[in-house]
mmCIF file of C-alpha atoms in Angstrom:
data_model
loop_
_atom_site.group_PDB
_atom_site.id
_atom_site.type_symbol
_atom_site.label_atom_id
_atom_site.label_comp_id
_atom_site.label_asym_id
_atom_site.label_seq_id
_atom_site.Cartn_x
_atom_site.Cartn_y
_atom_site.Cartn_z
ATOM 1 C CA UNK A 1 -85.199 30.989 -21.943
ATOM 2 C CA UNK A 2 -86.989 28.880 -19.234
ATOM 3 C CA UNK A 3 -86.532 25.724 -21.437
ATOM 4 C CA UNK A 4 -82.714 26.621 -21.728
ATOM 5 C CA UNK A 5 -82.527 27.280 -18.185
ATOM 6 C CA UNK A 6 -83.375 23.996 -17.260
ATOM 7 C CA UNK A 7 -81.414 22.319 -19.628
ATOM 8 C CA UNK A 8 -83.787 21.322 -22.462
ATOM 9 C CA UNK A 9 -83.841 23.902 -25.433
ATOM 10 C CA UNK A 10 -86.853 24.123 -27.087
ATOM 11 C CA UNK A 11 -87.189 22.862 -30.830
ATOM 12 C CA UNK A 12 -90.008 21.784 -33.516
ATOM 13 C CA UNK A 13 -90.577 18.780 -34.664
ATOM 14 C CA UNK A 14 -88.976 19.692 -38.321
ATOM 15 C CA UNK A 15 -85.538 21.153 -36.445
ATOM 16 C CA UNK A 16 -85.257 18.319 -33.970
ATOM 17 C CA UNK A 17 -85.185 16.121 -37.475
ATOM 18 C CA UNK A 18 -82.139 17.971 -38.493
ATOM 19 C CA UNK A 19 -80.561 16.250 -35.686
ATOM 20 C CA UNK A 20 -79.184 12.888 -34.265
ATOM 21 C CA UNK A 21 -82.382 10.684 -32.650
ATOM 22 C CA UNK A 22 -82.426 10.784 -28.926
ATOM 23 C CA UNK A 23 -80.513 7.648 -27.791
ATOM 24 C CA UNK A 24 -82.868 5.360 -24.767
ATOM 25 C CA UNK A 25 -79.742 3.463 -23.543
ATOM 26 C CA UNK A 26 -79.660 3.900 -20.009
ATOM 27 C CA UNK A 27 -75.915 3.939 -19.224
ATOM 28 C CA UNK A 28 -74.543 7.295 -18.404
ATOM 29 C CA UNK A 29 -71.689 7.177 -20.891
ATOM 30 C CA UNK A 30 -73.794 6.560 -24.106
ATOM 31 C CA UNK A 31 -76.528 8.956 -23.435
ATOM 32 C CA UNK A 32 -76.861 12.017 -25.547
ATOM 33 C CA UNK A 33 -74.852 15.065 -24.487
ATOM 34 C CA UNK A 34 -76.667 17.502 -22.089
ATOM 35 C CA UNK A 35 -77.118 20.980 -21.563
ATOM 36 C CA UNK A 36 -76.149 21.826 -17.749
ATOM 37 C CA UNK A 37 -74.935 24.881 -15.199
ATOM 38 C CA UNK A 38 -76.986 27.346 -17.083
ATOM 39 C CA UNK A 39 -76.360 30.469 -15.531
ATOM 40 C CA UNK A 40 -75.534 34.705 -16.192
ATOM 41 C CA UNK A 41 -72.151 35.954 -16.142
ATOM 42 C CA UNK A 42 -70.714 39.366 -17.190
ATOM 43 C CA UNK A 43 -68.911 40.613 -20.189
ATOM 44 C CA UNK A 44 -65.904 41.281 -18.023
ATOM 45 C CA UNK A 45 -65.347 37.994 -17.399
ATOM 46 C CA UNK A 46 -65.931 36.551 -20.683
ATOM 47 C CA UNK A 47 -62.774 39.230 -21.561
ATOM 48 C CA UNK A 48 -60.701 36.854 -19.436
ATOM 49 C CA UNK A 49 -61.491 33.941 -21.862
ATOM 50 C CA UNK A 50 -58.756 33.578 -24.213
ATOM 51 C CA UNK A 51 -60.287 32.042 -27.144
ATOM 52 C CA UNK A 52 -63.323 35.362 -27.120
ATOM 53 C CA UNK A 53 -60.555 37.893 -27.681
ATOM 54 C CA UNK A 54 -61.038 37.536 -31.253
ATOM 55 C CA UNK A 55 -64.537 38.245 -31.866
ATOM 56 C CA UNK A 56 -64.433 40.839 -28.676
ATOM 57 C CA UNK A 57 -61.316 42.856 -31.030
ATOM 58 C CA UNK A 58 -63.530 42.235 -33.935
ATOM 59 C CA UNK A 59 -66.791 43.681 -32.638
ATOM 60 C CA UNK A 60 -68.745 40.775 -33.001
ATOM 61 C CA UNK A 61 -69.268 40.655 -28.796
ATOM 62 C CA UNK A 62 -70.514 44.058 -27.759
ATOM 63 C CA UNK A 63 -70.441 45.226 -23.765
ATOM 64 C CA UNK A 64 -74.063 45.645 -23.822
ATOM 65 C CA UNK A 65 -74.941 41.934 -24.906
ATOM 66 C CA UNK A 66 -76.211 39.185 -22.116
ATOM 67 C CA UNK A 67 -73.336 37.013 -21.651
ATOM 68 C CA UNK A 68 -74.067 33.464 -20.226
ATOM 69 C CA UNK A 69 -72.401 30.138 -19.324
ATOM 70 C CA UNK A 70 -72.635 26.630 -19.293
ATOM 71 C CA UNK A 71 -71.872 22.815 -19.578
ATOM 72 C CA UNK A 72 -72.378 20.259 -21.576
ATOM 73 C CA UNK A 73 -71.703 16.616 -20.415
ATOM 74 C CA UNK A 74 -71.772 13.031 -21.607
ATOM 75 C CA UNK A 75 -71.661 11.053 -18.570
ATOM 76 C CA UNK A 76 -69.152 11.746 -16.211
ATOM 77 C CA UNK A 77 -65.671 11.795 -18.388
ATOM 78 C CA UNK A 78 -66.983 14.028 -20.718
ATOM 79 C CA UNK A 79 -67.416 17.974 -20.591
ATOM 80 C CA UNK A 80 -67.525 21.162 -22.169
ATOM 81 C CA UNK A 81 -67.130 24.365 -21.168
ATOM 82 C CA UNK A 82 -69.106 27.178 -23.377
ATOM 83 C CA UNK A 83 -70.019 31.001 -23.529
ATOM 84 C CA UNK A 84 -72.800 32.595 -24.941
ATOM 85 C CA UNK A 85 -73.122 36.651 -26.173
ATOM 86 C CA UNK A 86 -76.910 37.495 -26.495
ATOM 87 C CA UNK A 87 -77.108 40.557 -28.503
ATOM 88 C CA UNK A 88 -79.692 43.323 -27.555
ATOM 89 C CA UNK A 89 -81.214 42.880 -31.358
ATOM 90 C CA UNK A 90 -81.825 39.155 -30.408
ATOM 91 C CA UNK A 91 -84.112 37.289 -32.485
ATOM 92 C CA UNK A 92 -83.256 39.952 -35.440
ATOM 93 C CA UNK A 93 -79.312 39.248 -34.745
ATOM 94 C CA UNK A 94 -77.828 35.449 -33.642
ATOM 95 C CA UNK A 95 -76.261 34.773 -30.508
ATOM 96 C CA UNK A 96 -72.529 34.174 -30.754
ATOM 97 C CA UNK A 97 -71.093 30.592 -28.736
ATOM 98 C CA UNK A 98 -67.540 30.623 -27.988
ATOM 99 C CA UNK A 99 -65.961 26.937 -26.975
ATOM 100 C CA UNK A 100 -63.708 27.603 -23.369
ATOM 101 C CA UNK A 101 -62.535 23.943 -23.040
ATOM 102 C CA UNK A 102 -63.421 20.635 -23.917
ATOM 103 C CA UNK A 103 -62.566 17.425 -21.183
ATOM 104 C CA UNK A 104 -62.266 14.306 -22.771
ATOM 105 C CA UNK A 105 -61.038 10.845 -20.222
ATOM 106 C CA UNK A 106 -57.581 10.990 -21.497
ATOM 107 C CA UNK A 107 -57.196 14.786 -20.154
ATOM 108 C CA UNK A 108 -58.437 13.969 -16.606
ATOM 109 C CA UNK A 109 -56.596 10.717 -15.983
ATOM 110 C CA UNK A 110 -53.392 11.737 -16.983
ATOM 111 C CA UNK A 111 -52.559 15.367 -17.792
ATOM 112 C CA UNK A 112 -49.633 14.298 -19.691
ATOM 113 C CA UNK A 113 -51.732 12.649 -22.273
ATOM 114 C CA UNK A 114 -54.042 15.270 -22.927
ATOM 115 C CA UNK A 115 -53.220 15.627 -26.660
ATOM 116 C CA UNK A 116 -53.937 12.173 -26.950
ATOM 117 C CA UNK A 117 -57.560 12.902 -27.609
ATOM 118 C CA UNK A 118 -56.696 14.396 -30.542
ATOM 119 C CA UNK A 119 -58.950 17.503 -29.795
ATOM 120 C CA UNK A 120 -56.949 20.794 -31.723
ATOM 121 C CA UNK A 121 -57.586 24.274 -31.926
ATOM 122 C CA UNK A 122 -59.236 23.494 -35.422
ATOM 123 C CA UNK A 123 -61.783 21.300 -34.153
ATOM 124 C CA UNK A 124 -63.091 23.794 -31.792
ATOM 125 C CA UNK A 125 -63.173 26.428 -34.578
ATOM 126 C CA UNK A 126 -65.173 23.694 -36.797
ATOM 127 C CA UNK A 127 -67.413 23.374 -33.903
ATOM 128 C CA UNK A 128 -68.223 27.100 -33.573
ATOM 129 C CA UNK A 129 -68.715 27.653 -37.043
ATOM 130 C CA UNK A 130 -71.058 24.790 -37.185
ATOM 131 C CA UNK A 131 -73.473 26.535 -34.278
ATOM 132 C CA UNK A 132 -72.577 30.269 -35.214
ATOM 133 C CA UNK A 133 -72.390 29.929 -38.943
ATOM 134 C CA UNK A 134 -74.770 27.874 -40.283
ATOM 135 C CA UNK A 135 -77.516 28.092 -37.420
ATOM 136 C CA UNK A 136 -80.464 29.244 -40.133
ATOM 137 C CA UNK A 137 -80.551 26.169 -41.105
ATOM 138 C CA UNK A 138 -82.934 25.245 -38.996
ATOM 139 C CA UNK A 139 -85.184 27.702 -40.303
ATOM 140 C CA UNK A 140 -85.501 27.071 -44.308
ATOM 141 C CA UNK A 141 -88.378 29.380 -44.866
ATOM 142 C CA UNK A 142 -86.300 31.974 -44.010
ATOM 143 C CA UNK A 143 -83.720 31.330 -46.739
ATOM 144 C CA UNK A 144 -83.589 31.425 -50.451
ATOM 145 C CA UNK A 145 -80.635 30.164 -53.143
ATOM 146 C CA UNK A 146 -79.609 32.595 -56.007
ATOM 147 C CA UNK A 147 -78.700 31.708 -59.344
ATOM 148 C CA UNK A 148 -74.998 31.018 -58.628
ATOM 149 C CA UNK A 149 -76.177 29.290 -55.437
ATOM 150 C CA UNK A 150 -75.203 31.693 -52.734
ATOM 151 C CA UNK A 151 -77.958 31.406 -49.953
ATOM 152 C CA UNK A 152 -78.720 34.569 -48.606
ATOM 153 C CA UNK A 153 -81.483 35.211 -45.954
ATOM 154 C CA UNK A 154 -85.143 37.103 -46.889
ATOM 155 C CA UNK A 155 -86.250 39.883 -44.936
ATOM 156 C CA UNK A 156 -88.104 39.368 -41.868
ATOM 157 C CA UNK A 157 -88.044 38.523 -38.274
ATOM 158 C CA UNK A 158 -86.636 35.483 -37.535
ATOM 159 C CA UNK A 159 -88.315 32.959 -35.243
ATOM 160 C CA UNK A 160 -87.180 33.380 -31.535
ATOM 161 C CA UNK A 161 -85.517 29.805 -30.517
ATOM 162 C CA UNK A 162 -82.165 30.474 -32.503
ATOM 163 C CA UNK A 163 -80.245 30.302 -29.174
ATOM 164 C CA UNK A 164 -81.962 26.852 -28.730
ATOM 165 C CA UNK A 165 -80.996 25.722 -31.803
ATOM 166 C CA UNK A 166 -77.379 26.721 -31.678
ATOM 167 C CA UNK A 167 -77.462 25.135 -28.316
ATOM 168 C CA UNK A 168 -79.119 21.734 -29.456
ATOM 169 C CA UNK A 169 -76.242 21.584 -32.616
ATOM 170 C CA UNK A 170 -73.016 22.379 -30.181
ATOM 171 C CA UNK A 171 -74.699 19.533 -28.297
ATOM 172 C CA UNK A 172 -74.730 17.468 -31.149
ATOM 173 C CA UNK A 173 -71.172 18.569 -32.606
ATOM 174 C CA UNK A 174 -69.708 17.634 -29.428
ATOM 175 C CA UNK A 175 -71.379 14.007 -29.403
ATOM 176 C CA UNK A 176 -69.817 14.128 -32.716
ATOM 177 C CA UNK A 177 -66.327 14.927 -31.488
ATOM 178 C CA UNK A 178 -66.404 12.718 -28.422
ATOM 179 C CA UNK A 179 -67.527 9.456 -29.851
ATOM 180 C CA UNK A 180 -65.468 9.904 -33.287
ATOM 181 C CA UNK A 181 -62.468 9.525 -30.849
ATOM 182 C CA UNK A 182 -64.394 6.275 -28.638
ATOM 183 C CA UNK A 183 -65.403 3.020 -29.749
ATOM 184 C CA UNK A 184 -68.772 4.019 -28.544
ATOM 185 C CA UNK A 185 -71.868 2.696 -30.255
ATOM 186 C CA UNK A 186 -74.455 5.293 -31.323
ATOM 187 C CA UNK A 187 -77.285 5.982 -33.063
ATOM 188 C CA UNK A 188 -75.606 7.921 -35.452
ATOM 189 C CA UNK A 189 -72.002 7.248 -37.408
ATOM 190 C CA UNK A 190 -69.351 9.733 -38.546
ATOM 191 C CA UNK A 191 -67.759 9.358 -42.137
ATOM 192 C CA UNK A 192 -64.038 10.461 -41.798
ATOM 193 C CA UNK A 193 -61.544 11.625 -44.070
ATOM 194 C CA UNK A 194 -57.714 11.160 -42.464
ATOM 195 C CA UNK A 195 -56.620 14.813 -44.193
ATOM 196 C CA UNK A 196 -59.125 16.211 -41.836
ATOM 197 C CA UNK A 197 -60.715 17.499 -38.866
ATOM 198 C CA UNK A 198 -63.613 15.345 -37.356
ATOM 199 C CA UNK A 199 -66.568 15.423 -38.951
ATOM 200 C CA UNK A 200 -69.548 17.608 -37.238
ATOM 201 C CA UNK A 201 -72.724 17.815 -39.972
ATOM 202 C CA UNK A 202 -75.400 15.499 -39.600
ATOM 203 C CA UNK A 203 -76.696 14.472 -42.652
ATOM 204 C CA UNK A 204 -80.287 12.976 -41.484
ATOM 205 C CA UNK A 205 -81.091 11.064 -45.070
ATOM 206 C CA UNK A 206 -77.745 8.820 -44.220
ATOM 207 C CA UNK A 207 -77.885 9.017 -40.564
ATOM 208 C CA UNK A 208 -73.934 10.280 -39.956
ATOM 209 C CA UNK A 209 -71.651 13.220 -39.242
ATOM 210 C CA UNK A 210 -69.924 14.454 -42.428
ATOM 211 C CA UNK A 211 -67.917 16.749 -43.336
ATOM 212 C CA UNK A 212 -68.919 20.361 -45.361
#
């Protein structure tokens, strides 16, 4: 939690390969996306937050889990807003990230244009089901594929950095999102489809965001 705290989650060498290379450009606006304003909140507040009323109705965001906040940024245009529910059975059970808000340049010059960065509802559910769904698999040891190719997790404890690793991916999801709508260069490229919503898996043997 230290490593979180102070903005740099904590990964192996094997799950920092599952993500985009660390870029050394030394312009604000091109660096990677960072982890920032770490800090403890309360479950009461996170009840405020209107895209956590579904899992909170659902069950999936319990009164007795550690609720947190914080920001991501990419240079000074770009920012994020996101909660995080740490359950009590944490490493056994995954943290949940919700997405508050997203502030791309268009939204804070002009409010009027804020749809203009082309940033929907769908995009933010794509980007939490990218960190909350599909978090183990940074951990491949822990997972086996059936016959009809359904991967289902093996017994056992799972390793303690999950919340660093679904930290690390919204990071890299939200690079995804912001320079898929820039003419940014970047170490890594996103293959697009016009039917749908921008593309937020990294595919490491090609180098690019794709879609699932």
């Amino acid at each position: 939690m230290t490593a979180i705290e102070t903005g740099h989650p904590s990964l192996s060498a094997e799950q920092q390969s599952l993500l985009p290379p660390l870029t050394t450009n030394g312009d604000d606006t091109t660096r990677s996306v960072k982890l920032t304003n770490w800090r403890r909140t309360t479950f009461v507040k996170l009840q405020a937050v209107p895209r956590a009323q579904v899992p909170i109705s659902f069950g999936l965001i319990q009164p007795t889990d550690a609720i947190f906040a914080c920001e991501f940024n990419r240079g000074e245009s770009f920012s994020a807003n996101v909660w995080i529910a740490l359950p009590l059975e944490y490493p056994q059970k995954a943290p949940l990230l919700i997405v508050d808000s997203i502030k791309e340049p268009a939204a804070s010059m002009n409010q009027d244009k804020a749809t203009d960065s082309g940033l929907s509802e769908l995009h933010l559910q794509d980007l939490e089901a990218e960190t909350n769904c599909f978090w183990n698999e940074f951990f491949p040891n822990l997972t086996s594929t059936t016959p009809n190719g359904v991967t289902s997790s093996l017994p056992g404890r799972w390793d303690s950095n999950i919340l660093s690793c679904q930290l690390a991916r919204c990071a890299s999801c939200l690079e995804a999102l912001w320079i898929a709508g820039s003419n940014a260069v970047t170490s890594a490229r996103c293959v697009k489809y016009p039917t749908r919503s921008r593309p937020l898996r990294y595919l490491p043997s090609i180098g690019a965001y794709c879609h699932r």
